[in-house]
Amino acid sequence: FSKVKSNGNKSCQKVHNDFWMLNLQPLLTNGDPIWSKIGKRGTPPSLRSGASMVVHKSRALLFGGVADVENDKKNIESVFFADLFAYEMTKNQW
C-alpha cells in the first residue's frame, strides 16, 4: 500500500500485490543475496498491508493484516484480518 500523488496535490492509494523472497544462502560463500519474485500459485491471501510473517523450516506463515478502502467522501474504512496462510517455499505455492 502506498499513497501516490497525481493531478497536483491530489493523492490516491495504490495497493501492491507482488510478493518477493530474499535468498540469503549465497552469503555463506561470499556471494550476494538474491531477490526472487514469487508467483501466485495456489490460493494467496487477499490484498492487505500490515500482516506479520515468520519462516519456519520451508514454510512462511502470514497472519492478519488490514485492508483500507477509501470511499467517495475520502474517508478510509479498514477491514482487519485474523486469518493464517502458509506458503510452501519448496513448492512455491500458497
mmCIF file with all atom_site columns, C-alpha atoms in Angstrom:
data_model
loop_
_atom_site.group_PDB
_atom_site.id
_atom_site.type_symbol
_atom_site.label_atom_id
_atom_site.label_alt_id
_atom_site.label_comp_id
_atom_site.label_asym_id
_atom_site.label_entity_id
_atom_site.label_seq_id
_atom_site.pdbx_PDB_ins_code
_atom_site.Cartn_x
_atom_site.Cartn_y
_atom_site.Cartn_z
_atom_site.occupancy
_atom_site.B_iso_or_equiv
_atom_site.pdbx_formal_charge
_atom_site.auth_seq_id
_atom_site.auth_comp_id
_atom_site.auth_asym_id
_atom_site.auth_atom_id
_atom_site.pdbx_PDB_model_num
ATOM 1  C CA . PHE A 1 1  ? 0.000   0.000   0.000   1.00 0.00 ? 1  PHE A CA 1
ATOM 2  C CA . SER A 1 2  ? 1.251   3.465   -0.818  1.00 0.00 ? 2  SER A CA 1
ATOM 3  C CA . LYS A 1 3  ? -0.090  6.938   -1.494  1.00 0.00 ? 3  LYS A CA 1
ATOM 4  C CA . VAL A 1 4  ? 0.592   8.274   -4.986  1.00 0.00 ? 4  VAL A CA 1
ATOM 5  C CA . LYS A 1 5  ? 0.334   11.945  -5.908  1.00 0.00 ? 5  LYS A CA 1
ATOM 6  C CA . SER A 1 6  ? -1.490  12.760  -9.102  1.00 0.00 ? 6  SER A CA 1
ATOM 7  C CA . ASN A 1 7  ? -3.002  15.907  -10.584 1.00 0.00 ? 7  ASN A CA 1
ATOM 8  C CA . GLY A 1 8  ? -1.035  18.325  -8.430  1.00 0.00 ? 8  GLY A CA 1
ATOM 9  C CA . ASN A 1 9  ? -1.892  17.996  -4.751  1.00 0.00 ? 9  ASN A CA 1
ATOM 10 C CA . LYS A 1 10 ? -4.417  15.162  -5.043  1.00 0.00 ? 10 LYS A CA 1
ATOM 11 C CA . SER A 1 11 ? -3.189  11.803  -3.784  1.00 0.00 ? 11 SER A CA 1
ATOM 12 C CA . CYS A 1 12 ? -4.744  8.386   -4.153  1.00 0.00 ? 12 CYS A CA 1
ATOM 13 C CA . GLN A 1 13 ? -3.957  4.995   -2.722  1.00 0.00 ? 13 GLN A CA 1
ATOM 14 C CA . LYS A 1 14 ? -2.201  2.226   -4.625  1.00 0.00 ? 14 LYS A CA 1
ATOM 15 C CA . VAL A 1 15 ? -2.324  -1.380  -3.489  1.00 0.00 ? 15 VAL A CA 1
ATOM 16 C CA . HIS A 1 16 ? 0.651   -3.547  -4.450  1.00 0.00 ? 16 HIS A CA 1
ATOM 17 C CA . ASN A 1 17 ? 0.094   -7.279  -4.887  1.00 0.00 ? 17 ASN A CA 1
ATOM 18 C CA . ASP A 1 18 ? 3.607   -8.524  -5.579  1.00 0.00 ? 18 ASP A CA 1
ATOM 19 C CA . PHE A 1 19 ? 5.469   -10.956 -3.318  1.00 0.00 ? 19 PHE A CA 1
ATOM 20 C CA . TRP A 1 20 ? 9.262   -11.237 -3.129  1.00 0.00 ? 20 TRP A CA 1
ATOM 21 C CA . MET A 1 21 ? 11.642  -13.609 -1.361  1.00 0.00 ? 21 MET A CA 1
ATOM 22 C CA . LEU A 1 22 ? 15.242  -12.828 -0.375  1.00 0.00 ? 22 LEU A CA 1
ATOM 23 C CA . ASN A 1 23 ? 17.595  -15.827 -0.519  1.00 0.00 ? 23 ASN A CA 1
ATOM 24 C CA . LEU A 1 24 ? 20.480  -15.264 1.919   1.00 0.00 ? 24 LEU A CA 1
ATOM 25 C CA . GLN A 1 25 ? 22.148  -18.623 1.212   1.00 0.00 ? 25 GLN A CA 1
ATOM 26 C CA . PRO A 1 26 ? 24.759  -17.099 -1.193  1.00 0.00 ? 26 PRO A CA 1
ATOM 27 C CA . LEU A 1 27 ? 26.158  -15.062 1.720   1.00 0.00 ? 27 LEU A CA 1
ATOM 28 C CA . LEU A 1 28 ? 27.635  -18.283 3.143   1.00 0.00 ? 28 LEU A CA 1
ATOM 29 C CA . THR A 1 29 ? 30.005  -18.446 0.167   1.00 0.00 ? 29 THR A CA 1
ATOM 30 C CA . ASN A 1 30 ? 30.699  -14.679 -0.068  1.00 0.00 ? 30 ASN A CA 1
ATOM 31 C CA . GLY A 1 31 ? 28.037  -14.244 -2.759  1.00 0.00 ? 31 GLY A CA 1
ATOM 32 C CA . ASP A 1 32 ? 25.300  -11.657 -3.000  1.00 0.00 ? 32 ASP A CA 1
ATOM 33 C CA . PRO A 1 33 ? 21.759  -12.235 -1.727  1.00 0.00 ? 33 PRO A CA 1
ATOM 34 C CA . ILE A 1 34 ? 19.238  -12.976 -4.477  1.00 0.00 ? 34 ILE A CA 1
ATOM 35 C CA . TRP A 1 35 ? 15.754  -11.428 -4.746  1.00 0.00 ? 35 TRP A CA 1
ATOM 36 C CA . SER A 1 36 ? 13.121  -13.598 -6.447  1.00 0.00 ? 36 SER A CA 1
ATOM 37 C CA . LYS A 1 37 ? 9.604   -12.540 -7.395  1.00 0.00 ? 37 LYS A CA 1
ATOM 38 C CA . ILE A 1 38 ? 7.142   -15.188 -6.256  1.00 0.00 ? 38 ILE A CA 1
ATOM 39 C CA . GLY A 1 39 ? 4.182   -16.264 -8.377  1.00 0.00 ? 39 GLY A CA 1
ATOM 40 C CA . LYS A 1 40 ? 0.629   -16.684 -7.166  1.00 0.00 ? 40 LYS A CA 1
ATOM 41 C CA . ARG A 1 41 ? 0.207   -20.464 -7.318  1.00 0.00 ? 41 ARG A CA 1
ATOM 42 C CA . GLY A 1 42 ? -2.421  -21.865 -5.024  1.00 0.00 ? 42 GLY A CA 1
ATOM 43 C CA . THR A 1 43 ? -4.724  -19.603 -3.020  1.00 0.00 ? 43 THR A CA 1
ATOM 44 C CA . PRO A 1 44 ? -2.808  -16.477 -1.941  1.00 0.00 ? 44 PRO A CA 1
ATOM 45 C CA . PRO A 1 45 ? -4.081  -14.124 0.768   1.00 0.00 ? 45 PRO A CA 1
ATOM 46 C CA . SER A 1 46 ? -6.321  -11.231 -0.231  1.00 0.00 ? 46 SER A CA 1
ATOM 47 C CA . LEU A 1 47 ? -4.715  -7.814  -0.687  1.00 0.00 ? 47 LEU A CA 1
ATOM 48 C CA . ARG A 1 48 ? -3.628  -6.370  2.662   1.00 0.00 ? 48 ARG A CA 1
ATOM 49 C CA . SER A 1 49 ? -0.921  -4.479  4.492   1.00 0.00 ? 49 SER A CA 1
ATOM 50 C CA . GLY A 1 50 ? 0.472   -4.721  7.993   1.00 0.00 ? 50 GLY A CA 1
ATOM 51 C CA . ALA A 1 51 ? 0.475   -8.520  8.097   1.00 0.00 ? 51 ALA A CA 1
ATOM 52 C CA . SER A 1 52 ? 3.005   -10.464 10.176  1.00 0.00 ? 52 SER A CA 1
ATOM 53 C CA . MET A 1 53 ? 5.167   -13.175 8.633   1.00 0.00 ? 53 MET A CA 1
ATOM 54 C CA . VAL A 1 54 ? 7.563   -15.716 10.075  1.00 0.00 ? 54 VAL A CA 1
ATOM 55 C CA . VAL A 1 55 ? 9.553   -18.515 8.415   1.00 0.00 ? 55 VAL A CA 1
ATOM 56 C CA . HIS A 1 56 ? 9.761   -21.994 9.936   1.00 0.00 ? 56 HIS A CA 1
ATOM 57 C CA . LYS A 1 57 ? 11.753  -24.636 8.044   1.00 0.00 ? 57 LYS A CA 1
ATOM 58 C CA . SER A 1 58 ? 10.483  -24.397 4.437   1.00 0.00 ? 58 SER A CA 1
ATOM 59 C CA . ARG A 1 59 ? 7.197   -22.699 5.233   1.00 0.00 ? 59 ARG A CA 1
ATOM 60 C CA . ALA A 1 60 ? 6.404   -18.982 5.519   1.00 0.00 ? 60 ALA A CA 1
ATOM 61 C CA . LEU A 1 61 ? 3.401   -18.218 7.721   1.00 0.00 ? 61 LEU A CA 1
ATOM 62 C CA . LEU A 1 62 ? 1.450   -14.992 7.180   1.00 0.00 ? 62 LEU A CA 1
ATOM 63 C CA . PHE A 1 63 ? -1.029  -13.796 9.810   1.00 0.00 ? 63 PHE A CA 1
ATOM 64 C CA . GLY A 1 64 ? -3.539  -10.963 9.845   1.00 0.00 ? 64 GLY A CA 1
ATOM 65 C CA . GLY A 1 65 ? -3.183  -7.555  8.305   1.00 0.00 ? 65 GLY A CA 1
ATOM 66 C CA . VAL A 1 66 ? -5.569  -4.825  7.257   1.00 0.00 ? 66 VAL A CA 1
ATOM 67 C CA . ALA A 1 67 ? -7.228  -3.709  4.030   1.00 0.00 ? 67 ALA A CA 1
ATOM 68 C CA . ASP A 1 68 ? -8.046  0.005   3.756   1.00 0.00 ? 68 ASP A CA 1
ATOM 69 C CA . VAL A 1 69 ? -10.704 1.205   1.329   1.00 0.00 ? 69 VAL A CA 1
ATOM 70 C CA . GLU A 1 70 ? -11.159 4.895   0.550   1.00 0.00 ? 70 GLU A CA 1
ATOM 71 C CA . ASN A 1 71 ? -14.806 5.757   -0.091  1.00 0.00 ? 71 ASN A CA 1
ATOM 72 C CA . ASP A 1 72 ? -16.270 8.616   -2.166  1.00 0.00 ? 72 ASP A CA 1
ATOM 73 C CA . LYS A 1 73 ? -16.107 11.047  0.748   1.00 0.00 ? 73 LYS A CA 1
ATOM 74 C CA . LYS A 1 74 ? -12.348 10.402  1.126   1.00 0.00 ? 74 LYS A CA 1
ATOM 75 C CA . ASN A 1 75 ? -12.909 8.501   4.359   1.00 0.00 ? 75 ASN A CA 1
ATOM 76 C CA . ILE A 1 76 ? -10.910 5.334   4.853   1.00 0.00 ? 76 ILE A CA 1
ATOM 77 C CA . GLU A 1 77 ? -12.670 2.213   6.061   1.00 0.00 ? 77 GLU A CA 1
ATOM 78 C CA . SER A 1 78 ? -10.466 -0.571  7.430   1.00 0.00 ? 78 SER A CA 1
ATOM 79 C CA . VAL A 1 79 ? -11.076 -4.322  7.427   1.00 0.00 ? 79 VAL A CA 1
ATOM 80 C CA . PHE A 1 80 ? -8.868  -6.188  9.906   1.00 0.00 ? 80 PHE A CA 1
ATOM 81 C CA . PHE A 1 81 ? -7.953  -9.835  9.270   1.00 0.00 ? 81 PHE A CA 1
ATOM 82 C CA . ALA A 1 82 ? -7.229  -12.591 11.795  1.00 0.00 ? 82 ALA A CA 1
ATOM 83 C CA . ASP A 1 83 ? -6.508  -15.345 9.269   1.00 0.00 ? 83 ASP A CA 1
ATOM 84 C CA . LEU A 1 84 ? -3.448  -17.515 8.676   1.00 0.00 ? 84 LEU A CA 1
ATOM 85 C CA . PHE A 1 85 ? -1.841  -18.521 5.358   1.00 0.00 ? 85 PHE A CA 1
ATOM 86 C CA . ALA A 1 86 ? 1.078   -20.875 4.706   1.00 0.00 ? 86 ALA A CA 1
ATOM 87 C CA . TYR A 1 87 ? 3.477   -20.508 1.777   1.00 0.00 ? 87 TYR A CA 1
ATOM 88 C CA . GLU A 1 88 ? 5.437   -23.658 0.907   1.00 0.00 ? 88 GLU A CA 1
ATOM 89 C CA . MET A 1 89 ? 8.805   -22.333 -0.250  1.00 0.00 ? 89 MET A CA 1
ATOM 90 C CA . THR A 1 90 ? 9.969   -25.662 -1.732  1.00 0.00 ? 90 THR A CA 1
ATOM 91 C CA . LYS A 1 91 ? 6.820   -25.871 -3.899  1.00 0.00 ? 91 LYS A CA 1
ATOM 92 C CA . ASN A 1 92 ? 6.416   -22.089 -4.475  1.00 0.00 ? 92 ASN A CA 1
ATOM 93 C CA . GLN A 1 93 ? 2.750   -22.420 -3.603  1.00 0.00 ? 93 GLN A CA 1
ATOM 94 C CA . TRP A 1 94 ? 0.276   -20.997 -1.099  1.00 0.00 ? 94 TRP A CA 1
#
